[in-house]
XYZ file of C-alpha atoms in Angstrom:
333
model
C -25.478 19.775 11.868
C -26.941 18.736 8.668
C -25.259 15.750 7.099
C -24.029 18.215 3.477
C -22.235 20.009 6.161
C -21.201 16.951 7.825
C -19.326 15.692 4.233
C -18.178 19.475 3.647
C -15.878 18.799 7.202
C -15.222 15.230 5.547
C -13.566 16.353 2.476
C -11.995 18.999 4.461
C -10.249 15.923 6.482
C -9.633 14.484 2.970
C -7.125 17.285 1.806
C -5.789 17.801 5.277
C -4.398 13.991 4.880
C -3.208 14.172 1.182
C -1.581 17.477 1.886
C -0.036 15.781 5.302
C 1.168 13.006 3.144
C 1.704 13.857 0.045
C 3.294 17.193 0.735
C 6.417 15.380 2.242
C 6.144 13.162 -0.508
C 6.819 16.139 -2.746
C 9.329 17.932 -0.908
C 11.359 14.606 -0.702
C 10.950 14.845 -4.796
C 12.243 18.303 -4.951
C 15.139 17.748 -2.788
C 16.239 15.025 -4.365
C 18.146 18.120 -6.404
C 18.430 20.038 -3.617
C 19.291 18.180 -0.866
C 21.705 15.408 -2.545
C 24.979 15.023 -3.480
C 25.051 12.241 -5.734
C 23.100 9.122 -7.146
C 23.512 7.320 -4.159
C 21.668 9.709 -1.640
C 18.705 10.497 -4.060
C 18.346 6.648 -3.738
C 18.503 7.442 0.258
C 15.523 9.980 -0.388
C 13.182 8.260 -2.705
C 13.662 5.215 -0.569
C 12.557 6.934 2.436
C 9.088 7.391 0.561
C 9.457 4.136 -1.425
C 6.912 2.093 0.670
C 4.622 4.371 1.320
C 3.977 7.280 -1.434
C 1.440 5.136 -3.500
C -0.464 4.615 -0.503
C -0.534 8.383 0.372
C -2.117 9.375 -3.143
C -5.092 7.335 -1.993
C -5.801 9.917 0.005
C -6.594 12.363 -2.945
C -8.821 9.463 -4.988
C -10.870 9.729 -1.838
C -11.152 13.785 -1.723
C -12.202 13.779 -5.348
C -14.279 10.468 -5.046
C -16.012 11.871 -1.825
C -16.526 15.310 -3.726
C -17.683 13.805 -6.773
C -20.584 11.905 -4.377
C -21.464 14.454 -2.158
C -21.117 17.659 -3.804
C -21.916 16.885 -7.522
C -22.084 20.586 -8.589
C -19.163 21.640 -7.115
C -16.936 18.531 -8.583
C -18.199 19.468 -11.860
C -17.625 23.331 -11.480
C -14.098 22.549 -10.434
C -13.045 19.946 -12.669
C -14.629 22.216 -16.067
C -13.037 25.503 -14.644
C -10.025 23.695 -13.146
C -9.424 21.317 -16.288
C -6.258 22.295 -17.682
C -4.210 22.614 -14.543
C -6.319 19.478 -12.881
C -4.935 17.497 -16.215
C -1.095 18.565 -15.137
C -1.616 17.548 -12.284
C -2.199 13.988 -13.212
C 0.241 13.928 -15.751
C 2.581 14.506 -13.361
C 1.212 12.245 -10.436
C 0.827 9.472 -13.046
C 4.828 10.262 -14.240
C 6.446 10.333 -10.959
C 4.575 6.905 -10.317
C 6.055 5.577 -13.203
C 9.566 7.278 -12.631
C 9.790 5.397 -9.326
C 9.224 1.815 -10.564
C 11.281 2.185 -13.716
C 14.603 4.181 -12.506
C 16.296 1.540 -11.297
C 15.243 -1.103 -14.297
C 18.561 -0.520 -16.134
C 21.998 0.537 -14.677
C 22.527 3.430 -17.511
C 23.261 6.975 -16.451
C 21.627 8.538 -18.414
C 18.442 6.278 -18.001
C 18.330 6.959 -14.474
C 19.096 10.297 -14.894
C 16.425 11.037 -16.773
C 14.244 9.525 -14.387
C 15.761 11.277 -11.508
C 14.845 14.511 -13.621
C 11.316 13.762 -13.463
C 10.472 13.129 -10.257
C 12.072 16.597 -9.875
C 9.891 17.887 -11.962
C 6.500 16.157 -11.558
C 7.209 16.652 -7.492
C 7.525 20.579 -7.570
C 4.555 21.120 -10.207
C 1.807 19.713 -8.590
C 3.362 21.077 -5.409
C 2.661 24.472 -6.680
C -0.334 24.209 -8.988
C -2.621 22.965 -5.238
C -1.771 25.975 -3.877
C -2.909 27.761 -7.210
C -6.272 25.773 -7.058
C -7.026 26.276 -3.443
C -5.840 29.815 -3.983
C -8.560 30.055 -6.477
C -10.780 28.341 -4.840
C -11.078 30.715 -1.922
C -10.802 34.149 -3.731
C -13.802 32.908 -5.738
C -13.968 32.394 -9.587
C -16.041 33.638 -12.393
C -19.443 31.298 -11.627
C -22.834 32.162 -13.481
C -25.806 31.631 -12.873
C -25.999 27.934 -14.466
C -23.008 27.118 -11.820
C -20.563 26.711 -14.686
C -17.068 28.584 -15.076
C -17.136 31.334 -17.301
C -13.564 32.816 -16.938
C -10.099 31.945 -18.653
C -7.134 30.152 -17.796
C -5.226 33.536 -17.191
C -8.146 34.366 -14.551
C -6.596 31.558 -12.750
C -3.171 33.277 -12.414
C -3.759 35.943 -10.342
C -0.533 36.985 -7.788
C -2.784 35.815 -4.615
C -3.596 32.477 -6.100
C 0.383 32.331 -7.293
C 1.494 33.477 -3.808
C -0.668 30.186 -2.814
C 1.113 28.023 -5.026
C 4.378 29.486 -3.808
C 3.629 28.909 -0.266
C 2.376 25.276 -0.640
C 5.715 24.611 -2.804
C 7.747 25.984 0.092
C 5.616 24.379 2.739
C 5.886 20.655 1.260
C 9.564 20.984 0.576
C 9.906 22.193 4.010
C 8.124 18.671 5.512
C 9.814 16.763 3.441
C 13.061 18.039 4.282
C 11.941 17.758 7.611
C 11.042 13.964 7.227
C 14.253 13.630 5.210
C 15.884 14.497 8.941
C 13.775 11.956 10.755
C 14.040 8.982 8.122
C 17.670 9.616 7.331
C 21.569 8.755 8.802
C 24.683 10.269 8.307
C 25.735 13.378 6.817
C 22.388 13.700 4.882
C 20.454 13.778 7.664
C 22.951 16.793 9.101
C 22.351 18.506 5.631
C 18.637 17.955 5.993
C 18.130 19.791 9.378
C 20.583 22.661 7.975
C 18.409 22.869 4.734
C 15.009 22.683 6.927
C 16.256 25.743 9.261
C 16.694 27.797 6.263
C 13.609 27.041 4.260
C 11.614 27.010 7.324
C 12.408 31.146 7.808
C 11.518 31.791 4.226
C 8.201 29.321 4.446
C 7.134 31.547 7.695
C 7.369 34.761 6.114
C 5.625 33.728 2.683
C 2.887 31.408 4.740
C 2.172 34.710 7.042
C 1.481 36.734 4.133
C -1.004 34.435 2.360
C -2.592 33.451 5.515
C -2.604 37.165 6.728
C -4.728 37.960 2.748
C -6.894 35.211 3.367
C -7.756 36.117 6.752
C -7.948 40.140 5.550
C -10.578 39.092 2.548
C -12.712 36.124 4.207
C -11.849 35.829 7.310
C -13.851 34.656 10.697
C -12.757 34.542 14.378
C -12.605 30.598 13.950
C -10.390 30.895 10.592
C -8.430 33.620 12.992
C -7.792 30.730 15.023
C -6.584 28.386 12.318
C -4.126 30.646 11.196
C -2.670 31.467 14.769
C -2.221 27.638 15.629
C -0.652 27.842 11.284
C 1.837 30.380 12.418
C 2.816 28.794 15.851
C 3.414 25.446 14.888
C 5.539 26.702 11.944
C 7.659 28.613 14.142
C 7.711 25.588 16.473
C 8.361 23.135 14.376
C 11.178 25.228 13.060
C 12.877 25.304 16.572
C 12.738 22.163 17.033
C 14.542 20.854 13.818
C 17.130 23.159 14.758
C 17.100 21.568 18.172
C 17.741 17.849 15.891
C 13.905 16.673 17.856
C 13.116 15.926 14.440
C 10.102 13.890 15.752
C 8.412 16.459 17.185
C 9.255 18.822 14.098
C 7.713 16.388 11.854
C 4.583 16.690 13.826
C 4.506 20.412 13.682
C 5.103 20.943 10.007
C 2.222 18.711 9.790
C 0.161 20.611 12.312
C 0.820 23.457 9.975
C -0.102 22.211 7.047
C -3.549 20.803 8.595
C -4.365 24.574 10.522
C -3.187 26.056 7.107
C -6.178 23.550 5.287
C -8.149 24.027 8.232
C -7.988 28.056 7.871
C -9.011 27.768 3.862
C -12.150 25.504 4.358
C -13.181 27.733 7.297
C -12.921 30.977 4.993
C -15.097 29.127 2.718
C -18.308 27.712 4.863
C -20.878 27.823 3.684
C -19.622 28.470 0.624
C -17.707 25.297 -1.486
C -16.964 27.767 -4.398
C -17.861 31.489 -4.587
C -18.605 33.236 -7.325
C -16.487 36.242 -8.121
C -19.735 37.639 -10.580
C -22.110 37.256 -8.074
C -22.214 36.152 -4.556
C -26.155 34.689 -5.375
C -24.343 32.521 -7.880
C -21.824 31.155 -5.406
C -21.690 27.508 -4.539
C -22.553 26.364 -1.011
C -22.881 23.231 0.528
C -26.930 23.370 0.174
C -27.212 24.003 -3.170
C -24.151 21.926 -4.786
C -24.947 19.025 -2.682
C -26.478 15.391 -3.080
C -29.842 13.984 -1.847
C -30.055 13.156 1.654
C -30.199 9.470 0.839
C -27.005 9.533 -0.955
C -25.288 11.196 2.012
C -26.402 9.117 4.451
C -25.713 5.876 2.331
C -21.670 7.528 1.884
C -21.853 8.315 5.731
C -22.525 4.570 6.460
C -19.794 3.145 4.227
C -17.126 5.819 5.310
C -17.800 4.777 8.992
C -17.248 1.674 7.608
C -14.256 2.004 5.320
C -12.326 4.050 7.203
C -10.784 2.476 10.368
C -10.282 0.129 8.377
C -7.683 2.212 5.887
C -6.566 4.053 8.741
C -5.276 0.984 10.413
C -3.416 -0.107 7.308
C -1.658 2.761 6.489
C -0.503 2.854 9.751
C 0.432 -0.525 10.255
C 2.769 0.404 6.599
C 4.404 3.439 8.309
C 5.070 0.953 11.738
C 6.653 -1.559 9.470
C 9.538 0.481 7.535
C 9.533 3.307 10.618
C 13.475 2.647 10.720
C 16.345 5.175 9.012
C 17.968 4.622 6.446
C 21.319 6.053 4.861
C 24.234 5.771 1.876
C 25.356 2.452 3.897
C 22.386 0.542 3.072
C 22.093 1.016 -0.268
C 24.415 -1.566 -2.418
C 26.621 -0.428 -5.155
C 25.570 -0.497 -9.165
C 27.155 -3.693 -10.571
């Protein structure tokens, strides 16, 4: 295996741990108007994610940073093509950040409201708008022969890159209701496993359909696979929430999500971006990558780097592994 092929797996890791850890991130930001009653359990859900969501976005600066490096035509291609929705996306990820550290500065309703309003907001968007750039991503996009994007924004919306978006937005709110279940007391934590049942069924049906496209259009026995081990764990994980082994369900949605990632790359290798114009124009890991040297120099510092973050994060989910619920969390002065 050559090493651009090598970093093409890589990156594919990348996005399978943002998505892992991020996507309950989100869901826990769109239930907080879904799943609670009342200012004091949407504190209950953002502090579930409180000590940990910052360090789960690091997860993306490495996909982009580790695309940027080894695939320098492709990171451009995307981020030119992609730039509008990209942009969102950062506005929002940037908001929510800020939403967190400032919505419990001042005691004011409608302060905190407000607040409580955007993580909402800047939760469900990006939630969506991945699955709309992945979507994308596989079908292929309008690539010339220079390797830049030629098409429009409205290219972008097409119904099987919206289905994506709709199926990622279902699929994070799903884990995080799920880790809502398993980082939660009380009556929330009832509600949670309720909620999770029900948007499980409808996340199955949608996720089948996309999957079941993808597979029809660029499929392989080995993306075959993915989607099989997408579809089982789903339905597991599922059963078990209704079963209240929210442990094990956590682990499943998250199985999901990384054979649902898994599935996408696959449909793509060789390719990193196809070219709806021409397939000659597409981008593959050969011609879109770095020099050799670079690739092994990033090879040496990731073998490096990487226990190293890997042991951290870890040690951070350890450390504030216990539940939480409305009796821990004091009342406004």
């Amino acid at each position: 295996m050559e090493l651009h092929d090598v970093w093409f797996v890589l990156i594919a890791v990348l996005w399978t741990g943002y998505f892992f850890l991020e996507g309950f991130d989100f869901g826990i930001g769109v239930l907080t108007k879904l799943l609670a009653r009342d200012r004091k359990e949407r504190r209950v859900l953002i502090n579930t994610i409180g000590p940990v969501w910052d360090g789960n976005e690091v997860w993306l600066l490495s996909a982009g940073g580790a695309t940027f490096a080894a695939f320098p035509e492709w990171y451009a291609t995307l981020f030119s093509g992609f730039y509008l929705p990209l942009l969102i996306i950062l506005v929002c990820l940037i908001v929510r950040g800020v939403a967190f550290e400032y919505r419990a500065k001042r005691t004011e309703e409608r302060w905190q409201t407000n607040w409580e309003h955007a993580i909402f907001w800047t939760s469900l968007i990006p939630a969506v708008l991945w699955g709309v750039a992945f979507g994308n991503i596989v079908r292929g996009v309008k690539i010339d022969a220079d390797m830049e994007y030629v098409g429009t924004l409205w290219d972008l919306l097409n119904p099987y890159a919206l289905l994506g978006g709709v199926v990622t937005l279902f699929l994070f709110t799903f884990h995080g209701t799920v880790f809502a279940a398993l980082k939660t007391v009380g009556d929330i934590r009832g509600r949670a496993r309720s909620l999770a049942v029900k948007l499980g069924l409808v996340t199955a049906v949608l996720a089948l359909v996309f999957l079941v496209l993808t597979q029809r259009d660029n499929g392989d026995g080995w993306s075959l696979l993915a989607l099989v081990v997408a579809a089982v764990s789903l339905v597991a994980a599922i059963g078990a929430i209704a079963a209240g082994r929210e442990g094990w369900s956590f682990g499943l949605s998250g199985l999901t999500i990384a054979a649902t990632v898994a599935m996408l790359f696959l449909t793509l290798f060789p390719n990193v971006m196809p070219s709806s114009l021409d397939d000659a124009w597409n981008l593959t890991v050969t011609n879109a990558s770095s020099s050799g040297y670079t690739l092994t120099i990033m090879t040496w510092c990731a073998g490096i780097a990487t226990p190293l973050v890997l042991l951290y994060q870890g040690w951070t989910y350890w450390v504030f592994r216990k539940r939480i619920g409305t009796q821990h969390i004091a009342d406004p002065h």
